[in-house]
Amino acid sequence: MYTITLNARINVLTISQVAELAGVSVATISRVLNDSPLVTEKTKRHVQEVIKAHDYHPNVVARSLRSSRSNMMLALVPHISNPFYSTIVQGINEVAHAHDYNLLLCETNTLRSREDVFFSMLKQKTVDGIISLDPAVSRDNLIEYGAKYPVIQCCEYQEALDVPYVTIDNEQAAFDAVSDLLATGCRRIALVNAAGTFGYARMRREGYLRALREQGVGVDPALMFEYRIGEDSGAEVARRLLDLKPLPDGVFFVSDVIAVGAQRALIDAGVRVPEDVAVFGFDDIDMARICTPMLTTVAQPMALIGRKAAEMLFTLVDGKELEERRVVLDYAIKKRQSTR
Amino acid sequence: MYTITLNARINVLTISQVAELAGVSVATISRVLNDSPLVTEKTKRHVQEVIKAHDYHPNVVARSLRSSRSNMMLALVPHISNPFYSTIVQGINEVAHAHDYNLLLCETNTLRSREDVFFSMLKQKTVDGIISLDPAVSRDNLIEYGAKYPVIQCCEYQEALDVPYVTIDNEQAAFDAVSDLLATGCRRIALVNAAGTFGYARMRREGYLRALREQGVGVDPALMFEYRIGEDSGAEVARRLLDLKPLPDGVFFVSDVIAVGAQRALIDAGVRVPEDVAVFGFDDIDMARICTPMLTTVAQPMALIGRKAAEMLFTLVDGKELEERRVVLDYAIKKRQSTR
DNA sequence: TTGTAAGCGTTATCAT
DNA sequence: ATGATAACGCTTACAA
């Protein structure tokens, strides 16, 4: 005999109530719910009818506790309001929903303590996997959790760690961008880069240096800048650029967000773009096609990157082997008005 | 060879193991964990040391199953990559983290089926509360769930429903914007609005009409447009605007995202802004200060709106009474270059 | 003040 | 093929 206990707040059926309604055991209900082949077609149909008739939905928390599966994945981003990240997240979300998963959105604000909390959710099975978009993510967590749980590095990655990743060829993309700047006559090309602790920043700097070297253009350390993500704005970077005498004739920004802001400030200061200074961005966010002049940039396939990362994560979550542990997607140079 | 071992409980202590390590019962551990006053200072300290020494973290799923509290809240947004929403979400997130809560980010893509799934998480205690940013959210869900669970309407709201909300005075803001357009000489002012099914769209239209009426300017239905959120781009809207003969001398857009895109297309078509057509936006997203000409707009305090909504939600989650169930925050008119 | 034990709603392992 | 029942890890009466 089953006791029927109604939820205090609202009439939410439990599996045992459904069992009683259907005249079978909870085990049978559970089997139908999980598509077990051990149920006759007849009882299966009957149970499904009862479930439908009473609008029963299994309790996901209980299921998660018992089965150690949460149907939830986590995306680690530095700041969600950054359009570069939010577009990738949209791609991740598409795939997550297709797999009947939900996305826990976690902003680290590049704080280590936050990050630790999020990674520990893997142990607890609060989430089944993590996609890290955070370039500041710690090696330790990546090593510790990446070895035991589904973890994918997205965009930023640490090669040595054997944690699967999806990215573009940052060095070559930067090389292409700077080569284009050189080909259109620039000779004093500034580099506005993220912190050198980030792999993508190092690789883009390599590409920048290789392009200069290949054209026999000398490197001027005074032209190489670093900005702090989430702290320095494009306008601030522009001020530092304007202090340069003479002005550079081209600037390669490793982020569109910074590029459009700096370009705006440069123009306000009377600089002509691209006549005085050519501006090259990176990412191809919406703003790049809306600012004036429209920004020449390296287009990253952001939604695709997100979708791919999510698909890789699900392969891991399903306990399968990844065909490619290192996925390098194509980028594209978008020539617009901010360069010659 | 690299294999992911799922369901393997590695290194994860349970409460009973900690109890054994500390030489007390699980109940005592639980009491320490939950700050119960029924534990002596001495045992409390001892237990805390053991917890710290072994890096024990309670399993949140089990806790959630038992206590019907998930420490998770849900934000319902139409599209996360829309900068207006992502900035509000950032505000929500700040408060959530301060309360030791996590944010489940749910994109409805304005799909009813999605929405239903998310609301039903309240029943299951998968989430403790919902903040809806979706203007297309259904009355039914708001009524059904709003009466029984913590639900806050954010920006968009349905007055009649008695579900608490935070917003700005949309009618007055639109009135102010259009009045400014009129004051600077515009007489043929177009309205580019969201679907009339949305409350904020109706209220902004009211403000538009009141401003015209007050200045004795006739209303021309041919100047009133509707775009579909997430489908029509600013460029498409601009095309429809360009079909108008003669062109309007001012346009009031109820969304910056559409305004900056349309302005860009207008300029590309040879229209001078603001000389030929003045452009007024709404929201004050980052792009508004970066596009050329810089966009005159109604600034909504997005991060503040998000924070306020989250605080209200927590009041409800804590079972307390809301001091204000209808919060109307201040907006500000930002005059920039796109109007005269 | 501390311990014992009964759930929370599932899934999975036994029997039958 | 189906049913009874023991976990999953925690909170909380109720006992001691």
XYZ file of C-alpha atoms (C1' of nucleotides) in Angstrom:
712
model
C 0.000 0.000 0.000
C 1.246 3.421 -0.985
C 0.676 6.575 0.933
C -0.264 9.546 -1.160
C 1.419 12.667 0.104
C 0.542 15.850 -1.682
C 3.133 18.527 -2.064
C 2.509 21.414 0.236
C 2.444 24.122 -2.376
C 0.913 22.638 -5.437
C -0.407 19.396 -6.731
C 2.763 17.771 -8.009
C 2.549 14.085 -8.735
C 5.281 11.719 -7.627
C 6.216 8.517 -9.304
C 4.493 6.417 -6.664
C 1.232 8.265 -7.120
C 1.410 7.666 -10.817
C 2.169 4.020 -10.095
C -0.955 3.744 -8.015
C -3.039 5.521 -10.630
C -1.745 3.176 -13.301
C -2.053 0.124 -11.113
C 1.596 -0.856 -11.502
C 4.774 -0.520 -9.440
C 7.089 2.475 -9.353
C 9.730 0.373 -11.059
C 7.514 -0.054 -14.072
C 6.854 3.661 -14.262
C 10.552 4.324 -14.059
C 11.212 1.812 -16.818
C 8.699 3.464 -19.099
C 10.200 6.831 -18.289
C 13.652 5.623 -19.215
C 12.682 3.657 -22.287
C 13.617 0.308 -20.883
C 12.997 -2.631 -23.235
C 11.784 -4.692 -20.300
C 8.208 -3.452 -20.518
C 5.482 -4.905 -22.695
C 4.133 -2.645 -25.364
C 0.745 -2.869 -23.711
C 1.691 -1.690 -20.211
C 3.999 0.880 -21.719
C 1.160 2.440 -23.648
C -1.094 2.315 -20.637
C 1.473 3.988 -18.400
C 2.175 6.643 -20.977
C -1.515 7.429 -21.151
C -1.755 7.829 -17.396
C 1.348 10.020 -17.396
C -0.095 12.206 -20.083
C -3.564 12.332 -18.598
C -2.242 13.520 -15.249
C 0.519 15.680 -16.684
C 3.179 13.962 -14.645
C 6.766 15.190 -14.864
C 9.528 13.328 -13.049
C 11.347 15.294 -10.399
C 14.702 16.182 -11.861
C 16.384 16.802 -8.525
C 15.579 13.336 -7.244
C 16.575 11.842 -10.554
C 19.802 13.743 -10.447
C 20.591 12.641 -6.908
C 20.020 9.033 -7.748
C 21.555 8.866 -11.179
C 24.358 11.391 -10.836
C 23.251 13.143 -13.971
C 21.963 16.660 -13.883
C 21.050 17.454 -17.477
C 22.738 20.730 -16.913
C 25.930 22.115 -18.370
C 27.941 25.118 -17.406
C 29.477 27.873 -19.462
C 32.247 29.802 -17.789
C 32.501 33.328 -19.163
C 34.395 36.353 -17.892
C 31.547 38.808 -18.569
C 28.251 37.949 -20.174
C 27.609 41.458 -21.444
C 30.597 41.199 -23.760
C 29.002 40.556 -27.175
C 31.789 38.221 -28.205
C 30.966 35.850 -25.374
C 27.227 36.223 -25.509
C 27.164 35.201 -29.165
C 29.188 32.083 -28.439
C 26.903 31.307 -25.518
C 23.943 31.533 -27.846
C 25.548 28.843 -30.005
C 26.184 26.648 -26.972
C 22.616 27.100 -25.849
C 21.205 25.934 -29.168
C 22.960 22.594 -28.892
C 22.214 22.283 -25.188
C 18.502 22.651 -25.790
C 18.634 20.159 -28.623
C 20.004 17.654 -26.107
C 17.388 18.610 -23.550
C 20.001 20.242 -21.378
C 19.964 23.559 -19.621
C 22.756 26.020 -19.413
C 24.065 27.393 -16.194
C 25.644 30.690 -17.000
C 28.584 31.504 -14.808
C 30.438 34.761 -14.842
C 33.856 34.469 -13.284
C 34.651 38.166 -13.545
C 38.090 36.591 -13.823
C 37.955 35.837 -10.090
C 39.694 32.667 -9.069
C 37.386 31.973 -6.133
C 34.327 32.026 -8.360
C 35.961 29.710 -10.770
C 36.727 27.145 -8.079
C 33.117 27.037 -6.979
C 31.973 26.395 -10.510
C 34.442 23.628 -11.189
C 33.529 21.898 -7.952
C 29.993 21.549 -9.296
C 31.337 18.751 -11.445
C 32.172 16.670 -8.382
C 28.740 17.256 -7.006
C 27.147 16.387 -10.294
C 25.362 19.686 -10.206
C 26.482 19.973 -13.801
C 27.540 17.264 -16.212
C 30.195 19.265 -17.985
C 31.879 22.622 -18.364
C 32.764 24.755 -21.353
C 35.325 27.321 -20.389
C 35.434 30.554 -22.348
C 37.509 32.258 -19.736
C 41.048 33.050 -20.859
C 42.032 33.540 -17.246
C 40.948 30.064 -16.200
C 43.483 28.370 -13.958
C 45.765 25.557 -15.073
C 45.103 23.711 -11.832
C 41.387 23.413 -12.338
C 41.776 22.491 -15.960
C 44.221 19.733 -15.060
C 42.371 18.441 -12.028
C 38.879 18.429 -13.476
C 39.722 17.999 -17.122
C 41.230 14.612 -16.357
C 38.124 13.311 -14.619
C 35.149 15.158 -16.052
C 33.849 16.510 -19.350
C 35.559 19.851 -19.896
C 36.052 21.757 -23.134
C 38.200 24.823 -23.662
C 36.555 27.284 -25.989
C 38.584 29.901 -27.922
C 41.243 30.223 -25.280
C 43.125 27.024 -24.579
C 46.237 25.660 -22.986
C 47.846 23.348 -25.442
C 49.898 21.311 -23.003
C 46.977 20.239 -20.861
C 45.328 17.611 -23.036
C 41.933 19.191 -22.375
C 40.015 19.249 -25.681
C 39.487 22.628 -27.281
C 37.938 24.459 -30.170
C 39.611 27.570 -31.537
C 40.863 29.301 -34.648
C 44.471 29.714 -35.768
C 45.212 32.872 -33.841
C 48.799 33.243 -34.981
C 47.950 32.942 -38.657
C 44.921 35.217 -38.330
C 47.034 37.918 -36.725
C 49.689 37.392 -39.384
C 47.087 37.836 -42.117
C 45.690 40.968 -40.523
C 49.042 42.652 -40.031
C 50.206 41.552 -43.481
C 47.174 43.264 -44.943
C 48.002 46.411 -43.021
C 51.560 46.238 -44.382
C 50.354 45.562 -47.920
C 48.251 48.707 -47.836
C 51.230 50.826 -46.921
C 51.323 50.900 -43.132
C 54.814 50.878 -41.646
C 54.319 51.969 -38.053
C 51.800 49.413 -36.857
C 50.751 49.406 -33.233
C 49.530 46.269 -31.483
C 46.797 46.569 -28.881
C 46.785 43.245 -27.140
C 45.266 41.498 -24.145
C 47.481 40.439 -21.241
C 50.394 38.239 -22.273
C 49.288 35.641 -19.756
C 46.582 34.622 -22.206
C 47.557 32.149 -24.868
C 45.583 33.809 -27.622
C 47.295 37.103 -26.841
C 50.707 35.491 -27.141
C 49.824 33.790 -30.394
C 48.431 36.935 -31.938
C 51.554 38.788 -30.940
C 53.601 36.071 -32.633
C 51.592 36.559 -35.806
C 52.081 40.316 -35.590
C 55.836 39.918 -35.172
C 56.127 37.354 -37.950
C 54.331 39.627 -40.403
C 56.629 42.542 -39.573
C 59.681 40.339 -39.813
C 58.643 38.884 -43.126
C 58.327 42.369 -44.608
C 61.550 43.544 -43.041
C 59.806 46.094 -40.867
C 61.470 46.769 -37.545
C 59.681 46.094 -34.272
C 59.154 49.092 -32.007
C 58.303 48.025 -28.428
C 56.744 51.442 -27.856
C 54.027 50.412 -30.293
C 53.002 47.327 -28.353
C 50.237 47.882 -25.816
C 48.400 45.729 -23.357
C 44.949 46.483 -22.001
C 43.173 44.864 -19.084
C 40.030 43.017 -20.074
C 36.899 44.368 -18.456
C 38.764 47.349 -17.038
C 40.323 49.452 -19.765
C 37.919 50.866 -22.311
C 38.604 51.583 -25.946
C 38.666 55.290 -25.149
C 41.428 54.796 -22.605
C 43.478 52.818 -25.047
C 42.988 55.587 -27.599
C 44.427 58.134 -25.178
C 47.595 56.087 -24.869
C 47.756 55.756 -28.619
C 47.389 59.516 -29.059
C 50.421 60.097 -26.842
C 52.583 58.483 -29.479
C 54.678 60.916 -31.550
C 54.455 60.386 -34.381
C 51.149 58.544 -34.450
C 51.202 54.995 -35.778
C 49.786 54.648 -39.284
C 47.950 51.450 -38.418
C 46.684 49.655 -35.314
C 45.924 45.993 -34.905
C 43.449 45.454 -32.062
C 42.921 41.918 -30.826
C 39.328 42.733 -29.854
C 36.551 44.514 -31.735
C 35.041 45.805 -28.520
C 38.229 47.733 -27.821
C 38.746 48.617 -31.483
C 35.384 50.286 -32.020
C 35.666 52.244 -28.798
C 39.199 53.367 -29.573
C 38.349 54.214 -33.152
C 35.504 56.385 -31.934
C 37.827 58.250 -29.557
C 40.513 58.612 -32.205
C 38.043 60.167 -34.616
C 36.747 62.498 -31.926
C 40.335 63.613 -31.420
C 40.557 64.605 -35.071
C 42.349 61.563 -36.417
C 41.150 60.381 -39.820
C 40.490 56.651 -40.146
C 41.841 55.070 -42.297
C 43.766 57.951 -43.899
C 45.864 58.848 -40.845
C 45.510 55.591 -38.956
C 44.187 52.312 -40.315
C 42.257 50.219 -37.784
C 42.096 46.431 -37.820
C 39.907 44.559 -35.343
C 39.311 40.982 -34.267
C 36.117 38.910 -33.745
C 33.544 40.602 -36.021
C 30.890 41.500 -33.502
C 27.725 43.235 -34.738
C 29.135 46.615 -33.864
C 31.896 46.177 -36.433
C 29.389 46.575 -39.258
C 27.577 49.450 -37.641
C 30.314 51.812 -36.524
C 31.720 54.441 -38.868
C 33.948 53.705 -40.633
C 32.891 50.072 -40.691
C 35.568 47.995 -39.073
C 37.953 45.768 -40.995
C 38.359 42.699 -38.837
C 39.149 39.020 -38.436
C 35.790 37.267 -38.311
C 35.524 34.412 -35.859
C 32.559 32.053 -36.414
C 31.271 32.657 -32.916
C 27.970 30.804 -32.988
C 29.670 27.887 -34.727
C 32.449 27.830 -32.157
C 29.806 27.620 -29.440
C 27.887 24.870 -31.176
C 31.008 22.846 -31.836
C 32.201 23.155 -28.257
C 28.810 22.017 -26.993
C 28.764 19.044 -29.332
C 32.203 18.007 -28.165
C 31.087 18.310 -24.580
C 28.116 16.042 -25.203
C 30.366 13.429 -26.763
C 32.328 13.407 -23.532
C 29.207 13.440 -21.367
C 27.947 10.403 -23.253
C 31.180 8.649 -22.379
C 32.334 8.474 -25.975
C 35.722 9.143 -27.436
C 36.290 12.446 -29.226
C 37.293 12.116 -32.875
C 39.183 15.376 -32.751
C 40.442 16.674 -29.466
C 41.839 19.810 -31.051
C 39.427 21.552 -33.359
C 40.633 24.546 -35.350
C 37.879 26.364 -37.220
C 38.220 28.791 -40.103
C 38.319 32.518 -39.681
C 37.809 35.109 -42.398
C 39.302 38.520 -43.057
C 36.545 41.085 -43.526
C 37.894 44.111 -45.328
C 35.730 47.120 -44.661
C 36.259 50.849 -44.333
C 38.641 51.252 -41.434
C 41.668 50.137 -43.443
C 42.933 51.246 -46.801
C 44.928 6.547 -23.599
C 42.445 8.906 -22.151
C 39.049 7.873 -20.859
C 36.418 9.781 -19.010
C 35.023 7.862 -16.100
C 31.493 8.903 -15.452
C 29.640 8.256 -12.229
C 32.887 7.504 -10.489
C 32.818 9.086 -7.076
C 36.298 10.340 -6.786
C 37.407 12.126 -3.726
C 33.981 13.269 -2.724
C 33.187 13.104 0.936
C 29.666 12.564 2.183
C 28.239 13.920 5.351
C 28.420 10.568 7.081
C 32.103 10.196 6.292
C 32.750 13.592 7.758
C 30.688 12.586 10.788
C 32.879 9.553 11.266
C 36.045 11.591 10.834
C 34.849 14.086 13.398
C 33.546 11.447 15.744
C 30.040 12.872 15.861
C 26.705 12.109 14.201
C 25.551 13.322 10.790
C 22.947 15.449 12.496
C 25.648 17.415 14.256
C 27.492 17.976 11.004
C 24.295 19.143 9.396
C 23.631 21.499 12.272
C 27.058 23.046 11.974
C 26.564 23.369 8.248
C 23.279 25.163 8.756
C 24.366 27.367 11.629
C 22.054 25.794 14.133
C 22.286 27.294 17.645
C 21.943 23.798 19.126
C 25.657 23.021 18.909
C 28.241 23.878 21.525
C 30.908 26.279 20.453
C 33.470 23.587 21.080
C 32.034 20.849 18.854
C 31.176 23.450 16.265
C 34.794 24.553 16.031
C 35.976 20.979 15.922
C 33.574 20.046 13.136
C 34.503 23.128 11.158
C 38.143 22.172 11.395
C 37.469 18.675 10.127
C 35.352 20.076 7.296
C 38.097 22.447 6.325
C 40.885 19.925 6.684
C 39.162 17.461 4.395
C 37.738 20.082 2.054
C 34.216 18.797 2.453
C 31.417 20.410 0.453
C 27.820 19.343 1.021
C 26.080 17.848 -1.961
C 23.705 20.487 -3.233
C 21.483 18.074 -5.108
C 20.751 16.029 -2.022
C 20.258 19.166 -0.018
C 17.913 20.476 -2.630
C 15.880 17.265 -2.737
C 15.480 17.254 0.984
C 14.903 20.919 1.636
C 13.113 21.953 -1.532
C 15.535 24.794 -2.047
C 17.827 24.849 -5.018
C 19.884 28.001 -4.562
C 19.306 28.603 -8.198
C 17.276 31.265 -9.915
C 16.195 31.574 -13.482
C 16.297 34.483 -15.900
C 13.988 34.199 -18.855
C 15.315 36.160 -21.818
C 14.283 36.146 -25.467
C 17.858 36.234 -26.807
C 20.976 36.446 -24.716
C 23.077 38.019 -27.445
C 20.912 41.131 -27.354
C 23.051 43.642 -25.427
C 20.038 45.145 -23.728
C 19.223 41.835 -22.074
C 22.750 40.754 -21.390
C 23.451 43.925 -19.439
C 20.379 43.414 -17.281
C 21.394 39.799 -16.759
C 24.761 40.997 -15.549
C 23.002 43.059 -12.900
C 20.869 40.099 -11.856
C 23.939 37.937 -11.636
C 25.712 40.315 -9.289
C 22.939 40.082 -6.739
C 22.515 36.358 -7.247
C 26.150 35.712 -6.448
C 25.959 37.944 -3.407
C 23.204 35.633 -2.130
C 25.196 32.569 -3.032
C 22.799 31.721 -5.810
C 23.477 30.670 -9.348
C 21.722 31.851 -12.417
C 20.138 29.541 -14.898
C 20.043 31.393 -18.149
C 17.076 30.498 -20.271
C 16.494 31.713 -23.773
C 12.897 31.376 -24.816
C 13.497 32.524 -28.380
C 9.926 33.669 -27.764
C 8.800 30.038 -28.017
C 5.886 29.141 -25.816
C 6.960 25.529 -25.368
C 10.338 26.573 -24.004
C 8.735 28.957 -21.625
C 6.458 26.276 -20.190
C 9.381 24.010 -19.436
C 11.153 26.784 -17.582
C 8.171 27.764 -15.491
C 7.557 24.168 -14.530
C 10.989 24.139 -12.909
C 9.415 26.093 -10.090
C 7.174 23.180 -9.205
C 10.097 20.832 -9.212
C 12.159 23.179 -7.097
C 14.821 23.099 -9.731
C 14.849 26.851 -9.320
C 13.622 28.980 -6.434
C 12.372 31.855 -8.509
C 12.072 33.363 -11.957
C 12.785 36.796 -13.363
C 11.071 37.208 -16.684
C 12.594 39.627 -19.169
C 10.586 38.196 -21.999
C 7.970 40.577 -23.344
C 6.268 37.650 -25.039
C 5.803 35.711 -21.815
C 2.336 34.204 -21.521
C -0.356 35.524 -19.213
C -1.255 31.986 -18.198
C 2.139 31.141 -16.805
C 2.451 34.480 -15.082
C -0.921 34.001 -13.418
C -0.503 30.344 -12.539
C 3.035 30.505 -11.219
C 3.119 34.095 -10.066
C 0.417 33.342 -7.528
C 2.316 30.483 -5.941
C 6.019 31.074 -6.512
C 8.544 33.909 -6.550
C 8.236 35.556 -9.949
C 9.291 39.056 -10.976
C 8.528 40.792 -14.231
C 11.458 42.817 -15.453
C 11.023 45.732 -17.889
C 8.024 44.253 -19.595
C 5.051 43.696 -17.327
C 1.355 43.036 -17.307
C -0.219 45.459 -14.924
C -3.397 43.537 -14.246
C -1.676 40.387 -13.051
C -0.465 41.414 -9.606
C 2.931 39.910 -10.353
C 5.566 42.320 -9.014
C 7.602 44.206 -11.567
C 10.390 46.663 -12.090
C 10.287 49.023 -15.018
C 10.568 52.624 -16.115
C 7.749 54.944 -17.140
C 7.618 53.967 -20.772
C 4.812 56.293 -21.753
C 6.465 59.353 -20.263
C 9.879 58.416 -21.653
C 8.447 58.124 -25.153
C 6.596 61.383 -24.650
C 9.825 63.111 -23.639
C 11.712 61.702 -26.587
C 9.132 62.681 -29.167
C 8.622 66.069 -27.528
C 12.320 66.690 -27.922
C 12.121 65.736 -31.562
C 9.223 68.173 -31.976
C 11.036 70.913 -30.076
C 13.955 70.668 -32.449
C 11.744 71.209 -35.453
C 10.667 67.737 -36.572
C 7.115 67.549 -37.880
C 6.970 64.240 -39.743
C 8.052 61.845 -37.036
C 8.035 58.137 -37.717
C 7.604 55.566 -34.965
C 9.479 52.293 -35.225
C 7.907 50.096 -32.604
C 7.895 46.504 -31.398
C 4.754 44.403 -31.789
C 1.657 45.954 -30.247
C 1.101 42.796 -28.240
C 3.863 43.966 -25.904
C 2.865 46.334 -23.147
C 5.943 48.499 -23.414
C 5.296 48.928 -27.134
C 1.750 50.069 -26.464
C 2.872 52.483 -23.777
C 5.577 53.995 -25.909
C 3.121 54.444 -28.724
C 0.815 56.224 -26.288
C 3.638 58.574 -25.356
C 4.398 59.189 -29.014
C 0.761 59.993 -29.743
C 0.370 62.237 -26.711
C 3.426 64.280 -27.674
C 2.115 64.789 -31.201
C -1.342 65.658 -29.924
C 0.008 68.132 -27.409
C 1.860 69.989 -30.151
C -1.073 69.820 -32.511
C 0.794 67.675 -34.991
C -1.389 65.281 -36.949
C -0.865 61.537 -36.746
C 0.004 59.786 -39.998
C -0.553 56.011 -39.748
C 1.855 55.535 -42.652
C 4.616 56.699 -40.319
C 3.988 54.030 -37.713
C 5.985 50.834 -38.185
C 6.268 47.567 -36.367
C 9.267 45.286 -36.525
C 9.541 41.705 -35.346
C 12.030 41.240 -32.536
C 14.874 38.933 -33.382
C 13.811 38.768 -37.014
C 13.859 42.190 -38.640
C 17.196 43.961 -38.630
C 17.779 47.693 -38.482
C 18.758 47.600 -42.146
C 15.411 46.086 -43.107
C 13.546 48.701 -41.157
C 15.603 51.378 -42.904
C 14.514 50.046 -46.286
C 10.887 50.477 -45.314
C 11.631 53.969 -44.048
C 13.352 54.875 -47.313
C 10.210 53.944 -49.255
C 8.424 56.846 -47.628
C 7.906 59.877 -49.868
C 8.696 62.348 -48.552
C 11.084 60.964 -45.947
C 10.191 61.614 -42.314
C 12.288 64.317 -40.683
C 12.639 62.340 -37.475
C 12.342 58.732 -36.307
C 11.683 57.467 -32.821
C 12.982 53.909 -32.445
C 11.938 51.969 -29.359
C 15.188 49.999 -29.436
C 18.801 51.108 -29.839
C 19.736 47.843 -31.504
C 17.325 48.616 -34.321
C 18.132 52.330 -34.283
C 21.873 51.978 -34.775
C 21.415 49.429 -37.548
C 18.812 51.522 -39.312
C 20.818 54.708 -38.915
C 23.797 52.994 -40.502
C 21.684 51.895 -43.484
C 20.082 55.316 -43.801
C 23.488 56.981 -43.958
C 24.731 54.450 -46.488
C 21.720 55.389 -48.611
C 22.833 59.016 -48.598
C 20.548 60.340 -45.901
C 22.142 62.895 -43.569
C 21.576 62.312 -39.849
C 20.404 64.501 -38.143
C 20.068 67.138 -40.907
C 17.652 65.167 -43.118
C 16.379 62.733 -40.520
C 16.835 62.970 -36.762
C 17.190 59.618 -34.996
C 16.073 58.939 -31.449
C 16.753 55.584 -29.800
C 15.796 53.766 -26.616
C 17.847 51.847 -23.994
C 21.348 53.363 -24.269
C 23.365 50.295 -25.075
C 27.135 50.667 -25.510
C 26.776 50.921 -29.240
C 24.819 54.157 -28.875
C 27.967 55.998 -27.812
C 30.135 54.405 -30.438
C 28.154 54.689 -33.644
C 28.394 57.785 -35.834
C 26.611 60.048 -35.249
C 26.357 59.104 -31.601
C 22.819 58.160 -30.816
C 20.443 60.353 -28.870
C 18.452 57.977 -26.729
C 16.397 57.232 -23.632
C 18.808 55.673 -21.155
C 17.438 52.815 -19.103
C 19.466 51.925 -15.989
C 19.892 48.355 -17.155
C 22.278 46.981 -14.556
C 20.226 48.666 -11.829
C 17.004 47.220 -13.198
C 18.585 43.774 -13.048
C 19.877 44.251 -9.531
C 16.553 45.576 -8.304
C 14.617 42.724 -9.859
C 16.963 40.204 -8.264
C 16.628 41.845 -4.862
C 12.871 41.745 -5.127
C 13.021 38.103 -6.082
C 15.099 37.280 -3.023
C 12.622 39.038 -0.783
C 9.971 36.722 -2.177
C 12.212 33.666 -1.964
C 12.822 34.446 1.697
C 9.089 34.427 2.209
C 8.938 38.110 3.044
C 6.506 40.722 1.919
C 7.587 43.144 -0.797
C 7.542 46.799 0.253
C 6.896 47.895 -3.293
C 5.322 45.496 -5.713
C 5.549 47.991 -8.563
C 8.921 49.617 -8.913
C 9.366 52.375 -11.466
C 12.961 53.487 -11.911
C 14.243 56.689 -13.469
C 15.288 56.970 -17.066
C 17.358 59.766 -18.582
C 17.334 61.462 -21.954
C 20.812 61.409 -23.478
C 21.104 64.061 -26.146
C 23.888 63.238 -28.550
C 24.557 63.760 -32.223
C 21.770 61.943 -34.000
C 19.217 64.629 -33.226
C 19.364 68.367 -33.670
C 23.340 19.263 23.531
C 23.655 15.185 20.729
C 22.088 10.983 18.306
C 18.713 8.056 15.691
C 16.074 7.466 11.960
C 12.450 8.731 8.742
C 11.828 10.696 4.709
C 12.648 13.714 -0.116
C 11.483 11.105 -5.430
C 14.045 8.839 -8.138
C 16.916 4.587 -10.246
C 18.761 0.054 -10.024
C 19.341 -4.503 -8.010
C 17.375 -8.056 -6.609
C 13.718 -11.489 -6.542
C 9.662 -13.620 -8.507
C 7.883 -8.769 -17.559
C 6.995 -6.968 -13.107
C 7.444 -5.889 -8.142
C 9.712 -4.943 -3.672
C 13.257 -2.445 -1.814
C 17.744 -0.545 -1.021
C 20.383 3.228 -2.010
C 21.638 8.495 -3.471
C 23.220 12.530 0.627
C 20.950 15.477 3.022
C 17.539 17.836 6.827
C 14.757 17.460 10.758
C 11.450 15.519 14.060
C 11.799 12.962 17.935
C 14.520 10.437 21.507
C 17.916 10.253 24.727
